[in-house]
Amino acid sequence: MNNPQLATLPDFTPALPEIFILIMACAILLLGVMFKDRDWAYPLTLFTLVAAAAITVLTSVPQVQITFSGQFVDDPMADVLKLMAYFATLTVAVYSRPYLIERGLFKVEFFVLVLFALLGMMVMISANHFLTLYIGLELLSLSLYALVALQRDSAQSTEAAMKYFVLGALASGFLLYGMSLLYGVTGTLELPAMALALQAGVADQPVLIFGLVFLIAGLGFKLGVAPFHMWVPDIYHGAPSAVTLFIGSAPKLAAFAFTIRLLVNGLHPEVANWQGMLAVMAVLSLAIGNLAAIMQTNIKRMLAYSTISHMGFLLLGIMSGTFAGYAAGMFYVIAYVLMSLGSFGLVVYLSRGGAEPGLEAENIDDFRGLNSRNPWLAAMMAILMFSMAGLPPFVGFYAKLAILQSLVGAGYVWLAVVAVMFSLIGAFYYLRVVKVLYFDAPKPNAPVYAAIPDVQALLSVNVLAVMLLGILPQPLFTLCTYAMQMTLQ
Amino acid sequence: MTEGIGLGVGLLSLAIWVPIVAGVLILMTGGDDKSADGQRTLALIGSVLGFVVTLPLWTGFDTATAAMQFVETAQWVPAFNIHYRLGVDGISMPFILLNSFTTVLVVLAGWAVIKQRVGQYMAAFLIQSGLLNGVFAALDGVLFYVFFEAMLIPLYLIIGMWGGPNRVYAAIKFFLYTLLGSLLMLVSLIFLYFQSGGSFEILAWHRVPLTMFAQTLLFIAFFFAFAVKVPMWPVHTWLPDAHVEAPTGGSVVLAAITLKVGAYGFLRFILPILPDASREYASIIVALSLVAVVYIGLVALAQSDMKKLIAYSSIAHMGFVTLGFFLFNPLGIEGGLIQMISHGFISAAMFLCVGVMYDRVHSRQIADYGGVVNTMPRFAAFFMLFAMANAGLPGTSGFVGEFMVILGAVQVNFWWAFLAATTLIFGAAYTLWMYKRVVFGVIANPQVAEMKDIDTREFVVLGLLAICVLGMGLYPLPFTEVMHTSVDNLLAHVAHSKLAY
């Protein structure tokens, strides 16, 4: 009992948002069990997210705080990503409400699972230790497996959940194995300590590289980049659209933080070794994502492949191994989450039949002639597609510009050329969606969508943000640069 | 140098934003056609206002200096040192006026013809017009790129929504083709940013030393970006498709303005930033230009579709422009610029003439016409004038540019001039033969017999263009005067090797 670390309690302040979310998630679960006939889960979830955002802002300090014996870190990057994650989760909750009600899924389980997944993301974002990272990842993954299987009587969803679970478990195994090898080499699981140990040089280089390969393979699975991308289209396609909306947005923030913590905070001395692997994965993702997306007729599947290519682009930024690249990566992931929320959000929003409940709008064909049915919805979808294709004046353009700039700045001009050439291929399938929206005549019995005010308002805000950040991107750049600077000191 | 109006907003900003704001306002009035009349009026007001704000650019222009005028600078994205930097010189200023003028014509031309989604049609053209002004006024690499790319979006929608039967194919082909070029340019812009020590200012790039290797790679990238837009042979194949399928207004904007963006890029980027590579590879450009003039001229002869014929003739005429630019003498470059402006008037007029007939008969095939002069005498007179101008008749604007380029070419190489001069024969051949088959002869079918002559609106549109074509043909001095100093300055700059720095 003489150990001072055990004698005093750890500093809880940096982890207050996590603690709050945990308490609220449990409370919502209990309330749901006790008062079955009340719909408290939805407003309480919204309240939780807003309150968590307030707590995060209030407890934010412009420095790196490490607590829980070096397991947990709170820094500006974590705060920014967490705030973005709250926003994404809140948006998901709002967008999916009509969808869930129509399918009888508007239950407490959805919101509790989403909150637990969010907690997992937050732990990942704030992890300073291999174990914390792993715990956060598993909490996120397990919640997501359950969410995918939420629609119990849908064979497709069950299959997707099963697939997700098996592949996710495999990836976790890879990660754990890589972590254990690295532990064997460096003797520590704490990320900054590992960086110091690697800096000093390790005796057993082959084991180190071996561990690194496993680690990056596991990372690749979780990010969903080629050649570990197989699960992405199936899960995106199979899951209920509202869940796809969630999987496709907020977890990308956590995956980005995961990559930065692992590769930059922990393994930066080995940059020369992981750069090559990342470059290969990035180029493969761009190729497979963009080429395979062309052939899709299901918009969820198409967007899944587009996610793969976007993650490839993101990896290119991190792969450059420079500060500019990491900041660009952060900008990219935030921009991507905004675009992904909007596009999946529209899919969810349009997946309603009115007279015919349960109607999905998941084939590209279902969007035919949307412009003549509802010009504003069509315009929003078109803006999102152009933004994803990287066209100005939308935020996707600056995201790509930042990454390309970091690549050229680090001397990888040829990679930049490869990346833009795949963007060109990518432009085709985004254009095809715009073509369907504007050039084609609507199907004869296509539904006319009545506006749901709150959802449509948030969607509009979402899309206008994509456009405004494309015209005036500086604030977001400043934020990302500042956060990265504070984090990497 | 900022010419302020009212709240200190510069003229160039007004030229860019007035049409865009008007377009957005039109979109906000709703997507259905209940308020179509109001939307048309709003579009006309917006386009006329957009033209009026560009007039002081001409009247207040100082022809004695080659420096940028009406300059506006503001920080935009400090993280990358990107500025909102606008300015025009004698090379770019005329195109802003041309573009704003054409927009008025396009709004008028689509007045009665477009019946579906009128608001979106008008808004697309207005927004497009503002973006094009931005392309010509931008002095920052990224700002240029933003306008350059963003203008693809409205044009894509215009072709795809209001075009002919094969419009989807044409729209996507047009978009991907031009995107290919611009994406390579984006990487080049970023490369230049690092070469110039962290600046996106185009004028600063003019002074950046570059090795021959770097210049060659940049030349290829920029060449792709701009050659596709011009379009030069052999990357021209998107143009006939896009032209044929686009609605009349779309064809007019494509031919009159969008093609000029490519040629303008040659003068703003390739020649001054890469002078050594430009001289080194000039012969290749000249060869491609001559192929365009001769071969495409022959291709035009074989067309049975009027719009396609004019599209091919556009390619041949633009071949003159690129030929003139790479002669490296004042006559050549000024001739090329004059040819660009003149082609803006003439091709716009030709497409509008075809549009007038198409609105009545709904066919673009030459074979479906004959004897139009009997039913539409006033129209036939206008069409005659524009056909002659297209063939390069002295006294019309079409002659001035071609003649200057040919004179410039003689100074460099007689055979180039000889080949270029064949256009006077081919141009006359395909244009006048088409004219003869469409307008003269006996009335070919009942549809032609029922054609009504042009109404006041069409008369005004064609009349305005006729004044421009004749005015510029008879007295081109004001145009060359505006350009002269800037062109001399450009040539002096190009003569200076960048390798020696």
Short mmCIF file of C-alpha atoms in Angstrom, two decimals, chain A residues 371-372 375 386 390-394 397-398 401-402 404-406 408-409 413 416-417 420-421 423-424 427-428 431-432 434-435 438-440 470-474 477 481, chain B residues 30-32 76-80 82 117 120 142 145-147 149-150 152-153 156-157 159-161 167-168 171-172 175-176 179-180 183-184 186-187 190-191 193-194 200:
data_model
loop_
_atom_site.label_atom_id
_atom_site.label_comp_id
_atom_site.label_asym_id
_atom_site.label_seq_id
_atom_site.Cartn_x
_atom_site.Cartn_y
_atom_site.Cartn_z
CA ASN A 371 -35.42 16.19 -59.04
CA SER A 372 -38.91 16.30 -60.47
CA PRO A 375 -35.83 19.31 -56.08
CA PHE A 386 -20.05 16.04 -56.16
CA GLY A 390 -13.83 15.87 -54.81
CA LEU A 391 -15.23 18.71 -56.85
CA PRO A 392 -15.08 22.30 -55.70
CA PRO A 393 -16.75 24.22 -54.15
CA PHE A 394 -17.54 21.42 -51.72
CA PHE A 397 -12.33 19.06 -52.67
CA TYR A 398 -10.35 20.61 -49.85
CA LEU A 401 -6.37 18.96 -51.81
CA ALA A 402 -4.94 18.77 -48.30
CA LEU A 404 -2.48 15.69 -52.17
CA GLN A 405 -0.56 18.65 -50.85
CA SER A 406 0.92 16.61 -48.03
CA VAL A 408 3.58 16.25 -52.92
CA GLY A 409 5.22 18.04 -49.99
CA VAL A 413 4.30 13.10 -56.53
CA ALA A 416 -0.58 11.95 -55.88
CA VAL A 417 -0.95 11.25 -59.59
CA VAL A 420 -6.14 11.66 -58.76
CA MET A 421 -6.38 9.11 -61.55
CA SER A 423 -10.52 9.92 -58.34
CA LEU A 424 -11.32 10.32 -62.00
CA ALA A 427 -16.12 10.50 -60.44
CA PHE A 428 -17.96 8.24 -62.87
CA LEU A 431 -21.91 11.25 -61.71
CA ARG A 432 -24.12 8.30 -62.44
CA VAL A 434 -26.48 12.61 -60.30
CA LYS A 435 -27.57 11.42 -63.71
CA TYR A 438 -31.64 14.69 -62.72
CA PHE A 439 -31.70 13.14 -66.17
CA ASP A 440 -33.99 10.16 -65.72
CA GLY A 470 -16.06 23.89 -49.14
CA ILE A 471 -16.25 27.62 -49.65
CA LEU A 472 -14.65 28.64 -46.36
CA PRO A 473 -12.58 25.69 -45.16
CA GLN A 474 -10.17 27.68 -43.04
CA PHE A 477 -8.19 23.59 -41.07
CA THR A 481 -3.89 21.85 -37.28
CA GLY B 30 -39.11 26.77 -56.48
CA GLY B 31 -38.48 23.87 -58.79
CA ASP B 32 -41.92 23.53 -60.35
CA TRP B 76 -9.02 32.92 -48.17
CA VAL B 77 -7.41 29.78 -46.80
CA PRO B 78 -4.31 30.91 -44.91
CA ALA B 79 -3.46 27.30 -44.06
CA PHE B 80 -2.36 26.82 -47.66
CA ILE B 82 -4.63 30.54 -50.81
CA ARG B 117 -37.91 23.29 -65.30
CA GLN B 120 -33.36 25.43 -63.07
CA VAL B 142 -6.56 27.24 -56.40
CA TYR B 145 -9.08 25.64 -60.20
CA VAL B 146 -12.21 26.01 -58.09
CA PHE B 147 -13.95 28.01 -60.80
CA GLU B 149 -13.94 22.69 -62.00
CA ALA B 150 -17.12 24.07 -60.56
CA LEU B 152 -18.41 21.63 -65.09
CA ILE B 153 -21.32 21.01 -62.74
CA TYR B 156 -23.13 18.78 -67.01
CA LEU B 157 -26.65 19.34 -65.76
CA ILE B 159 -26.50 18.97 -71.27
CA GLY B 160 -27.99 16.09 -69.37
CA MET B 161 -31.32 17.65 -68.46
CA ARG B 167 -27.66 13.46 -73.78
CA VAL B 168 -26.62 11.21 -70.92
CA ALA B 171 -22.88 14.71 -70.59
CA ILE B 172 -20.84 12.03 -68.88
CA PHE B 175 -17.51 15.64 -67.77
CA LEU B 176 -15.01 12.82 -67.49
CA LEU B 179 -12.04 16.16 -65.44
CA LEU B 180 -9.15 14.01 -66.60
CA LEU B 183 -7.09 16.57 -62.13
CA LEU B 184 -3.62 16.37 -63.62
CA LEU B 186 -4.38 20.02 -59.77
CA VAL B 187 -1.27 17.99 -59.03
CA ILE B 190 0.39 21.74 -55.92
CA PHE B 191 3.81 20.99 -57.36
CA TYR B 193 3.15 25.65 -54.88
CA PHE B 194 6.16 23.88 -53.45
CA PHE B 200 -0.46 29.82 -55.18
#
